[in-house]
XYZ file of C-alpha atoms in Angstrom:
306
model
C 13.850 8.664 -19.310
C 12.679 6.549 -16.462
C 9.344 7.522 -15.455
C 10.608 7.345 -11.615
C 12.916 10.193 -12.334
C 9.833 12.500 -13.480
C 8.329 12.190 -10.255
C 11.220 12.684 -7.998
C 11.241 16.249 -7.457
C 7.601 16.708 -6.654
C 7.638 14.035 -4.023
C 10.892 15.423 -2.433
C 9.099 19.014 -2.433
C 5.991 17.591 -1.024
C 7.817 15.851 1.919
C 9.792 18.916 2.289
C 6.483 21.046 2.412
C 4.852 18.617 5.151
C 7.967 18.863 7.412
C 7.666 22.779 7.084
C 4.041 22.716 8.114
C 4.920 20.781 11.097
C 7.323 23.859 12.391
C 4.650 26.259 11.388
C 1.829 24.496 13.439
C 4.298 24.491 16.513
C 4.324 20.435 16.329
C 8.323 20.432 15.787
C 9.228 20.416 19.357
C 6.655 17.429 20.740
C 7.612 13.805 21.147
C 7.160 11.809 18.082
C 7.034 8.043 18.671
C 8.978 5.660 17.061
C 7.989 4.834 13.587
C 4.788 6.725 13.781
C 5.140 9.063 10.607
C 5.490 8.115 7.136
C 9.411 8.162 6.339
C 8.925 6.881 2.760
C 6.534 4.874 0.623
C 7.120 2.139 -1.860
C 4.825 2.010 -4.980
C 4.096 -0.982 -6.865
C 2.352 -1.160 -10.383
C 1.707 -4.377 -11.900
C 0.581 -5.154 -15.579
C -1.005 -8.218 -16.567
C 0.308 -10.228 -19.731
C -2.594 -12.327 -20.234
C -6.293 -11.430 -21.225
C -7.590 -12.902 -17.937
C -5.988 -9.966 -15.929
C -4.110 -10.060 -12.862
C -6.787 -11.676 -10.762
C -7.791 -14.226 -12.961
C -5.594 -16.876 -11.988
C -3.296 -17.863 -8.702
C -0.198 -17.386 -10.844
C -0.561 -13.843 -11.310
C -1.911 -13.146 -7.963
C 0.983 -15.057 -6.243
C 3.375 -13.125 -8.710
C 2.130 -9.893 -7.176
C 2.570 -11.161 -3.540
C 6.002 -12.004 -4.361
C 6.621 -8.189 -4.368
C 5.429 -7.675 -0.807
C 6.987 -10.934 0.377
C 10.511 -9.501 -0.367
C 9.828 -7.066 2.895
C 7.107 -8.908 4.968
C 8.983 -12.003 5.234
C 12.134 -10.237 6.359
C 12.198 -10.067 10.239
C 14.276 -6.719 9.882
C 11.312 -4.977 7.836
C 9.544 -4.457 11.392
C 12.509 -2.156 12.354
C 11.718 0.089 9.588
C 7.891 -0.127 8.849
C 5.375 2.284 9.730
C 3.773 1.219 12.981
C -0.037 0.963 13.170
C -0.541 2.891 16.465
C -3.726 3.472 18.178
C -5.554 6.533 16.950
C -5.486 8.021 20.482
C -1.625 8.026 21.039
C -2.104 9.172 24.688
C -3.113 5.615 25.274
C 0.048 4.433 23.887
C 2.588 2.893 26.784
C 5.668 0.922 26.891
C 3.575 -2.230 27.078
C 1.257 -1.389 23.884
C 1.858 -3.814 21.158
C 1.984 -2.538 17.664
C 2.260 -4.023 14.199
C 3.542 -2.786 10.716
C 0.794 -1.193 8.965
C -0.422 -3.339 6.228
C 0.163 -2.513 2.595
C -2.577 -0.861 0.349
C -3.312 -3.636 -2.125
C -6.191 -5.771 -3.122
C -4.182 -8.927 -1.741
C -5.320 -8.134 1.750
C -8.614 -9.675 0.381
C -7.105 -12.634 -1.387
C -4.833 -13.472 1.489
C -7.334 -12.851 4.193
C -6.525 -14.679 7.518
C -10.287 -15.900 7.374
C -12.698 -16.211 4.563
C -16.326 -17.217 4.719
C -17.573 -18.079 1.403
C -21.074 -18.477 2.557
C -21.200 -14.608 3.959
C -19.608 -13.423 1.014
C -22.123 -14.937 -1.205
C -24.915 -13.494 0.530
C -23.255 -10.123 0.347
C -22.833 -10.393 -3.415
C -26.561 -11.453 -3.594
C -27.670 -8.515 -1.890
C -25.488 -6.272 -3.873
C -26.510 -7.782 -7.273
C -29.977 -5.982 -6.766
C -29.566 -2.412 -8.231
C -32.351 -1.069 -5.842
C -29.891 -1.998 -3.057
C -27.105 -0.111 -4.590
C -29.275 2.880 -5.266
C -30.544 2.834 -1.686
C -27.049 2.448 -0.318
C -25.717 5.154 -2.223
C -28.564 7.533 -1.034
C -27.698 7.043 2.488
C -24.198 7.485 1.890
C -22.012 7.466 5.193
C -25.113 6.070 6.886
C -24.281 2.651 5.345
C -20.959 2.708 7.561
C -22.037 0.818 10.770
C -19.460 3.088 12.794
C -21.326 6.075 11.891
C -24.781 6.750 13.917
C -27.789 7.568 11.795
C -31.367 7.612 12.757
C -33.132 3.925 12.279
C -35.737 5.578 10.018
C -32.855 6.414 7.428
C -31.355 3.090 7.480
C -33.956 0.945 5.509
C -32.280 -1.578 3.702
C -29.126 -4.059 4.050
C -26.966 -4.402 7.025
C -23.666 -2.851 6.301
C -22.215 -4.955 9.154
C -22.005 -7.945 7.081
C -19.374 -6.352 4.788
C -17.549 -5.041 7.636
C -17.244 -8.700 9.171
C -15.780 -9.717 5.819
C -13.373 -6.820 5.494
C -12.141 -7.199 9.218
C -10.116 -10.144 8.124
C -8.434 -8.567 5.063
C -4.879 -8.628 6.604
C -2.607 -10.568 3.967
C -1.789 -13.033 7.007
C -3.352 -16.165 5.544
C -2.792 -18.190 2.703
C -4.384 -17.793 -0.995
C -7.858 -17.954 -0.593
C -9.474 -21.132 -2.149
C -12.238 -19.161 -4.437
C -10.359 -16.448 -6.019
C -13.238 -15.861 -8.709
C -15.603 -15.080 -5.620
C -13.211 -12.506 -3.948
C -12.889 -10.716 -7.719
C -16.512 -10.846 -8.074
C -17.261 -9.346 -4.549
C -14.826 -6.571 -5.206
C -16.439 -5.965 -8.707
C -19.905 -5.161 -6.541
C -18.334 -3.247 -3.785
C -16.809 -0.543 -6.272
C -20.365 0.319 -7.097
C -21.504 1.308 -3.506
C -19.890 4.674 -2.763
C -19.047 3.884 0.799
C -17.560 0.616 0.116
C -15.737 1.638 -3.103
C -12.475 2.859 -1.388
C -11.970 -0.389 0.269
C -11.241 -1.814 -2.990
C -11.035 0.569 -5.994
C -7.526 1.704 -5.464
C -6.114 -1.696 -6.596
C -7.956 -2.204 -9.691
C -7.919 -0.587 -13.117
C -10.467 2.029 -14.566
C -12.144 -0.512 -16.702
C -12.739 -3.049 -13.747
C -16.376 -3.942 -13.320
C -19.045 -6.614 -12.859
C -19.312 -6.826 -16.530
C -15.228 -6.802 -16.827
C -13.589 -8.396 -13.796
C -10.408 -8.935 -15.793
C -8.290 -5.905 -14.249
C -5.135 -5.675 -16.434
C -3.493 -3.111 -13.891
C -3.260 -3.054 -10.162
C -1.140 -1.236 -7.801
C -0.147 -1.091 -4.057
C 1.683 0.953 -1.459
C 4.083 -0.485 1.304
C 4.508 2.212 4.118
C 7.909 2.825 5.815
C 8.131 4.640 9.198
C 10.174 6.791 11.347
C 11.904 8.047 13.510
C 13.510 4.923 14.796
C 13.715 5.993 18.341
C 11.138 8.027 20.241
C 12.300 11.617 19.231
C 11.913 15.022 20.884
C 13.529 17.890 18.886
C 12.902 20.577 21.599
C 16.131 22.609 22.058
C 17.222 22.037 18.450
C 17.717 24.572 16.128
C 15.756 23.943 12.535
C 19.112 23.086 10.900
C 19.866 20.615 13.762
C 16.495 19.060 13.363
C 16.895 18.641 9.716
C 20.187 16.784 10.498
C 18.494 14.408 12.752
C 16.033 13.615 10.134
C 18.330 13.371 7.426
C 20.327 10.659 9.549
C 17.158 8.571 9.438
C 16.832 9.176 5.891
C 20.068 7.767 5.166
C 19.848 4.823 7.397
C 16.532 3.689 5.544
C 18.032 4.191 2.288
C 21.358 2.302 3.247
C 19.241 -0.505 4.640
C 17.243 -0.785 1.563
C 20.063 -0.554 -0.683
C 21.856 -3.496 0.913
C 19.074 -5.797 1.859
C 16.213 -5.264 -0.866
C 17.040 -3.549 -3.964
C 18.493 -6.565 -5.643
C 15.301 -8.613 -4.910
C 13.150 -5.798 -6.062
C 15.271 -5.605 -9.367
C 14.681 -9.351 -9.789
C 10.812 -8.846 -9.303
C 10.729 -6.167 -11.837
C 12.497 -8.362 -14.509
C 10.200 -9.077 -17.371
C 11.793 -12.709 -17.353
C 10.685 -13.404 -13.692
C 6.851 -13.813 -14.008
C 5.378 -15.192 -17.141
C 1.711 -13.606 -16.696
C 2.894 -10.120 -15.356
C 5.337 -7.253 -15.296
C 6.232 -5.445 -12.142
C 7.301 -1.820 -11.637
C 8.588 -0.184 -8.533
C 9.042 3.350 -7.293
C 10.292 4.416 -4.083
C 11.087 7.835 -2.489
C 14.058 6.553 -0.303
C 16.141 5.298 -2.982
C 14.811 7.420 -6.074
C 18.096 9.466 -6.177
C 20.305 6.338 -6.108
C 18.367 4.742 -8.991
C 18.304 7.469 -11.198
C 21.996 7.808 -10.630
C 22.311 4.409 -11.606
C 19.943 4.956 -14.796
C 22.022 7.970 -15.797
C 25.186 6.237 -15.226
C 24.274 3.213 -17.398
C 23.029 5.603 -20.206
C 26.244 7.489 -20.040
C 28.239 4.315 -20.701
C 25.817 3.293 -23.367
C 26.487 6.578 -25.047
C 30.257 5.986 -24.677
C 30.040 2.713 -26.124
C 28.001 3.925 -29.030
C 30.521 6.715 -29.679
C 33.312 4.241 -29.494
C 31.819 1.846 -31.865
């Protein structure tokens, strides 16, 4: 059985639960900005087929990037992505410029719009000191420059250096020259509790300073809705569901017509020599499972006939 079919019901039920909670909290009648809510997610999983891992050579990194470029290089994707609105939505006007939310993936680092190798080297040297790691983990959230803590608590290291580096991790640049340095930085950042969340999602459990060869990686691409500013005031619960279903169907059809063939090509074991790619996507899982069931049924018929 395809693993995606196992996950479908729980994902669907979770989505329905969130929508139900909006009704219970009295949020259902408020205006929802265009593409401000998660309509669907696309989950990519990558598996290395070489001992050096997924981040040990340019070919593997570029192979993973191909999965995201299916969408990011398509101008039409902007009409369906999750917008990265300011946190304070009351500040949003008709003239506010918003971009698609970046995927959640380590590739943001490897394709940073700006990479300062000297600054990165300095941070790595700082983090090589076990005493610094211990101190940073003791002060916890105070290592985050956006959190105010009394000066006497923050005794070592300037976390602004890390924030300056990560601020350009946006997947808008070319592949950086020194991929080994990026991987080394990540291996030290996972040791610091307040920095770990920036990088550890995309590396496997065995990834470390001693073992920088991550054999697995994962990433999430976010799709947004609704496709116009929406206010469901005056609509019954059933009518509101129909409106949302129309958005669901619109996204599903767009993906099936424009992306599915390319996604399947990316997932073909013959496409990349150094990695295997797998995808799971909430919006089309029903159609994918139907296709799998249909194929299994045909195989069973052929088996019975011959």
